[in-house]
CSV table of C-alpha atoms in Angstrom, one decimal:
chain,number,residue,atom,x,y,z
A,12,UNK,CA,103.5,123.5,111.6
A,13,UNK,CA,105.3,123.8,108.2
A,14,UNK,CA,103.0,123.6,105.2
A,15,UNK,CA,104.7,121.0,102.9
A,16,UNK,CA,103.3,119.3,100.0
A,17,UNK,CA,103.7,115.5,100.4
A,18,UNK,CA,103.8,115.0,96.6
A,19,UNK,CA,106.8,117.5,96.4
A,20,UNK,CA,108.5,115.5,99.2
A,21,UNK,CA,107.9,112.2,97.4
A,22,UNK,CA,109.1,113.7,94.1
A,23,UNK,CA,112.3,114.9,95.8
A,24,UNK,CA,113.2,111.4,97.1
A,25,UNK,CA,112.1,109.8,93.8
A,26,UNK,CA,114.7,111.9,92.1
A,27,UNK,CA,117.3,110.7,94.7
A,28,UNK,CA,116.5,107.0,94.3
A,29,UNK,CA,118.9,106.2,91.5
A,30,UNK,CA,122.0,107.6,93.3
A,31,UNK,CA,120.9,107.1,96.9
A,32,UNK,CA,123.0,104.0,97.4
A,33,UNK,CA,126.2,105.7,96.2
A,34,UNK,CA,126.7,107.0,99.8
A,35,UNK,CA,128.6,104.4,101.7
A,36,UNK,CA,126.1,104.3,104.6
A,37,UNK,CA,123.1,104.1,102.3
A,38,UNK,CA,124.0,101.3,99.9
A,39,UNK,CA,126.3,99.4,102.2
A,40,UNK,CA,128.2,98.2,99.2
A,41,UNK,CA,131.5,98.3,101.1
A,42,UNK,CA,131.7,95.0,103.0
A,43,UNK,CA,133.4,96.7,106.0
A,44,UNK,CA,130.6,99.3,106.2
A,45,UNK,CA,127.9,96.7,105.8
A,46,UNK,CA,129.5,94.5,108.5
A,47,UNK,CA,129.7,97.5,110.9
A,48,UNK,CA,126.0,98.3,110.5
A,49,UNK,CA,125.0,94.6,110.8
A,50,UNK,CA,127.0,94.4,114.1
A,51,UNK,CA,125.3,97.5,115.5
A,52,UNK,CA,121.8,96.2,114.6
A,53,UNK,CA,122.6,93.0,116.4
A,54,UNK,CA,123.4,94.9,119.6
A,55,UNK,CA,120.3,97.1,119.4
A,56,UNK,CA,117.7,94.5,118.4
A,57,UNK,CA,116.0,91.8,120.6
A,58,UNK,CA,116.7,88.2,119.8
A,59,UNK,CA,115.2,87.2,116.4
A,60,UNK,CA,112.6,86.7,115.2
A,61,UNK,CA,110.9,90.0,115.9
A,62,UNK,CA,108.4,92.1,114.0
A,63,UNK,CA,110.1,95.4,112.9
A,64,UNK,CA,108.7,98.5,111.3
A,65,UNK,CA,111.4,100.2,109.3
A,66,UNK,CA,110.3,103.7,108.7
A,67,UNK,CA,111.7,105.9,105.9
A,68,UNK,CA,113.4,102.7,104.8
A,69,UNK,CA,114.8,104.3,101.6
A,70,UNK,CA,116.3,101.6,99.3
A,71,UNK,CA,116.0,99.0,102.0
A,72,UNK,CA,119.6,98.4,103.0
A,73,UNK,CA,118.8,98.1,106.8
A,74,UNK,CA,115.6,96.3,106.0
A,75,UNK,CA,117.6,93.7,104.2
A,76,UNK,CA,120.1,93.4,107.1
A,77,UNK,CA,117.2,92.8,109.5
A,78,UNK,CA,115.7,90.1,107.2
A,79,UNK,CA,119.1,88.4,107.0
A,80,UNK,CA,119.4,88.4,110.8
A,81,UNK,CA,116.1,86.5,111.1
A,82,UNK,CA,113.7,89.3,111.8
A,83,UNK,CA,110.4,90.1,110.1
A,84,UNK,CA,110.7,93.7,108.7
A,85,UNK,CA,108.1,95.8,107.1
A,86,UNK,CA,109.4,98.8,105.2
A,87,UNK,CA,107.6,102.1,104.7
A,88,UNK,CA,108.7,105.0,102.5
A,89,UNK,CA,106.9,108.0,101.1
A,90,UNK,CA,108.8,107.7,97.8
A,91,UNK,CA,107.4,105.1,95.4
A,92,UNK,CA,110.8,104.8,93.7
A,93,UNK,CA,112.6,104.3,97.0
A,94,UNK,CA,110.0,101.6,98.0
A,95,UNK,CA,110.4,99.9,94.6
A,96,UNK,CA,114.2,99.9,95.0
A,97,UNK,CA,113.9,98.3,98.5
A,98,UNK,CA,111.5,95.6,97.1
A,99,UNK,CA,114.0,94.8,94.4
A,100,UNK,CA,116.9,94.6,96.8
A,101,UNK,CA,115.0,92.3,99.2
A,102,UNK,CA,113.8,90.1,96.3
A,103,UNK,CA,117.3,89.8,94.8
A,104,UNK,CA,118.4,88.4,98.2
A,105,UNK,CA,115.5,86.0,98.4
A,106,UNK,CA,113.3,87.8,100.9
A,107,UNK,CA,109.7,88.7,100.6
A,108,UNK,CA,109.4,91.3,103.3
A,109,UNK,CA,106.7,93.9,102.4
A,110,UNK,CA,107.6,97.4,101.6
A,111,UNK,CA,104.8,100.0,101.5
A,112,UNK,CA,104.5,103.5,100.0
A,113,UNK,CA,103.2,105.8,102.7
A,114,UNK,CA,103.9,108.5,105.3
A,115,UNK,CA,106.4,107.3,107.8
A,116,UNK,CA,105.3,109.8,110.4
A,117,UNK,CA,101.8,108.2,110.3
A,118,UNK,CA,102.4,104.7,108.9
A,119,UNK,CA,99.6,103.1,106.8
A,120,UNK,CA,97.4,100.7,108.6
A,121,UNK,CA,98.4,98.0,106.1
A,122,UNK,CA,101.9,98.0,107.6
A,123,UNK,CA,100.4,96.8,110.9
A,124,UNK,CA,99.6,98.3,114.3
A,125,UNK,CA,101.8,96.4,116.7
A,126,UNK,CA,105.6,95.8,116.6
A,127,UNK,CA,108.5,94.6,118.7
A,128,UNK,CA,110.7,97.3,117.2
A,129,UNK,CA,110.2,100.5,115.3
A,130,UNK,CA,113.3,101.7,113.5
A,131,UNK,CA,114.1,105.0,111.7
A,132,UNK,CA,117.3,106.2,110.3
A,133,UNK,CA,118.0,109.9,109.5
A,134,UNK,CA,114.2,110.6,109.2
A,135,UNK,CA,113.3,113.1,111.8
A,136,UNK,CA,114.8,116.1,110.0
A,137,UNK,CA,112.4,115.6,107.2
A,138,UNK,CA,109.2,115.7,109.3
A,139,UNK,CA,106.9,118.7,109.8
A,140,UNK,CA,105.8,117.4,113.2
A,141,UNK,CA,108.6,115.2,114.6
A,142,UNK,CA,107.4,115.2,118.2
A,143,UNK,CA,103.9,113.9,117.1
A,144,UNK,CA,105.6,111.3,115.0
A,145,UNK,CA,107.6,110.1,117.9
A,146,UNK,CA,104.5,109.7,120.0
A,147,UNK,CA,102.8,107.7,117.2
A,148,UNK,CA,105.8,105.4,116.9
A,149,UNK,CA,105.9,104.7,120.6
A,150,UNK,CA,102.2,103.8,120.5
A,151,UNK,CA,102.9,101.1,117.8
A,152,UNK,CA,105.3,99.2,120.2
A,153,UNK,CA,104.2,96.2,122.1
A,154,UNK,CA,104.9,96.0,125.8
A,155,UNK,CA,108.7,96.0,126.3
A,156,UNK,CA,109.2,96.9,122.6
A,157,UNK,CA,111.8,99.4,121.6
A,158,UNK,CA,112.2,102.4,119.3
A,159,UNK,CA,115.6,102.6,117.6
A,160,UNK,CA,116.5,106.0,116.1
A,161,UNK,CA,119.7,106.5,114.2
A,162,UNK,CA,120.1,110.3,114.1
A,163,UNK,CA,122.5,113.2,114.0
A,164,UNK,CA,122.9,117.0,114.0
A,165,UNK,CA,124.4,118.0,110.7
A,166,UNK,CA,123.9,121.7,111.3
A,167,UNK,CA,127.0,121.7,113.3
A,168,UNK,CA,129.1,121.2,110.1
A,169,UNK,CA,127.1,123.9,108.2
A,170,UNK,CA,126.1,121.5,105.4
A,171,UNK,CA,122.4,120.9,106.2
A,172,UNK,CA,120.8,119.0,103.4
A,173,UNK,CA,118.7,120.7,100.7
A,174,UNK,CA,115.0,120.0,100.6
A,175,UNK,CA,111.7,121.1,99.1
A,176,UNK,CA,110.1,124.6,99.2
A,177,UNK,CA,108.9,125.5,102.7
A,178,UNK,CA,111.4,123.1,104.3
A,179,UNK,CA,113.3,126.0,106.0
A,180,UNK,CA,110.7,126.0,108.7
A,181,UNK,CA,111.0,122.3,109.6
A,182,UNK,CA,111.6,122.0,113.3
A,183,UNK,CA,114.6,119.8,113.0
A,184,UNK,CA,115.9,120.6,109.6
A,185,UNK,CA,119.6,119.7,109.5
A,186,UNK,CA,119.2,117.2,112.3
A,187,UNK,CA,118.7,117.2,116.1
A,188,UNK,CA,121.1,116.7,118.9
A,189,UNK,CA,120.6,113.8,121.2
A,190,UNK,CA,119.6,115.7,124.4
A,191,UNK,CA,116.4,117.4,123.0
A,192,UNK,CA,115.4,114.2,121.3
A,193,UNK,CA,115.8,112.2,124.6
A,194,UNK,CA,113.7,114.8,126.4
A,195,UNK,CA,110.9,114.4,124.0
A,196,UNK,CA,110.9,110.6,124.5
A,197,UNK,CA,111.2,110.4,128.3
A,198,UNK,CA,107.5,110.8,129.0
A,199,UNK,CA,106.7,107.8,126.8
A,200,UNK,CA,109.6,105.5,127.5
A,201,UNK,CA,110.5,103.3,130.5
A,202,UNK,CA,114.2,103.7,129.6
A,203,UNK,CA,116.2,105.7,127.0
A,204,UNK,CA,119.8,105.4,126.2
A,205,UNK,CA,122.1,107.1,123.7
A,206,UNK,CA,125.0,105.5,121.8
A,207,UNK,CA,127.5,107.7,119.9
A,208,UNK,CA,128.1,106.6,116.4
A,209,UNK,CA,131.5,108.1,115.8
A,210,UNK,CA,133.3,105.1,114.1
A,211,UNK,CA,134.2,106.3,110.6
A,212,UNK,CA,133.7,102.7,109.3
A,213,UNK,CA,129.9,103.2,109.8
A,214,UNK,CA,130.0,106.2,107.4
A,215,UNK,CA,132.7,105.2,105.0
A,216,UNK,CA,134.7,108.3,106.0
A,217,UNK,CA,135.6,110.4,109.1
A,218,UNK,CA,132.8,112.6,110.4
A,219,UNK,CA,132.9,115.9,112.2
A,220,UNK,CA,129.3,116.3,113.4
A,221,UNK,CA,127.1,114.6,115.9
A,222,UNK,CA,125.9,111.0,115.0
A,223,UNK,CA,124.2,108.7,117.5
A,224,UNK,CA,121.6,106.1,118.1
A,225,UNK,CA,118.8,106.4,120.6
A,226,UNK,CA,117.2,103.2,122.0
A,227,UNK,CA,113.9,103.9,123.9
A,228,UNK,CA,112.2,101.0,125.6
A,229,UNK,CA,108.5,101.1,126.2
């Protein structure tokens, strides 16, 4: 397992917090991009209200969409500055959903231990032990709950993201294709399906690598 310093990881994302929302799919400032993600969430989520754990929530853009749709989200992010940005974003919109600072791969007990939905977007590539994290996340689901993973394989385009010292040995650095991810989930899920996310409106630009969502039902 890679030996990564959690403080170094938190500091990396703290440094990214001020500009994180500049990416179209992060900040959702473009109304077309925002509407596209809101529509996808509606198709993946159960009927509201549900209890949702948003892991690696970043600045809280999806957390806010979930709250607007009538769900009860709890955000978790390792970066204090990302968590603070998410709290500000939610508060500015009139929501009081909790956002905690903590390890998304092993969420803090204060977040809760039982959810209808666990959601993570572009998080697995950052984790030293992604398969263990997936088992943990599935264990947090109530009967008939669902794990929603928004993922991709950016290695295909040769522009894997930079990261902290030691990150070169991360198992899924640069992303993971859908097939191996589904194989990891099958022993823990009653049903797993994959939905390609190729619509450029979701990303604010055309894409040339693999992007998809996995929905795994307990």
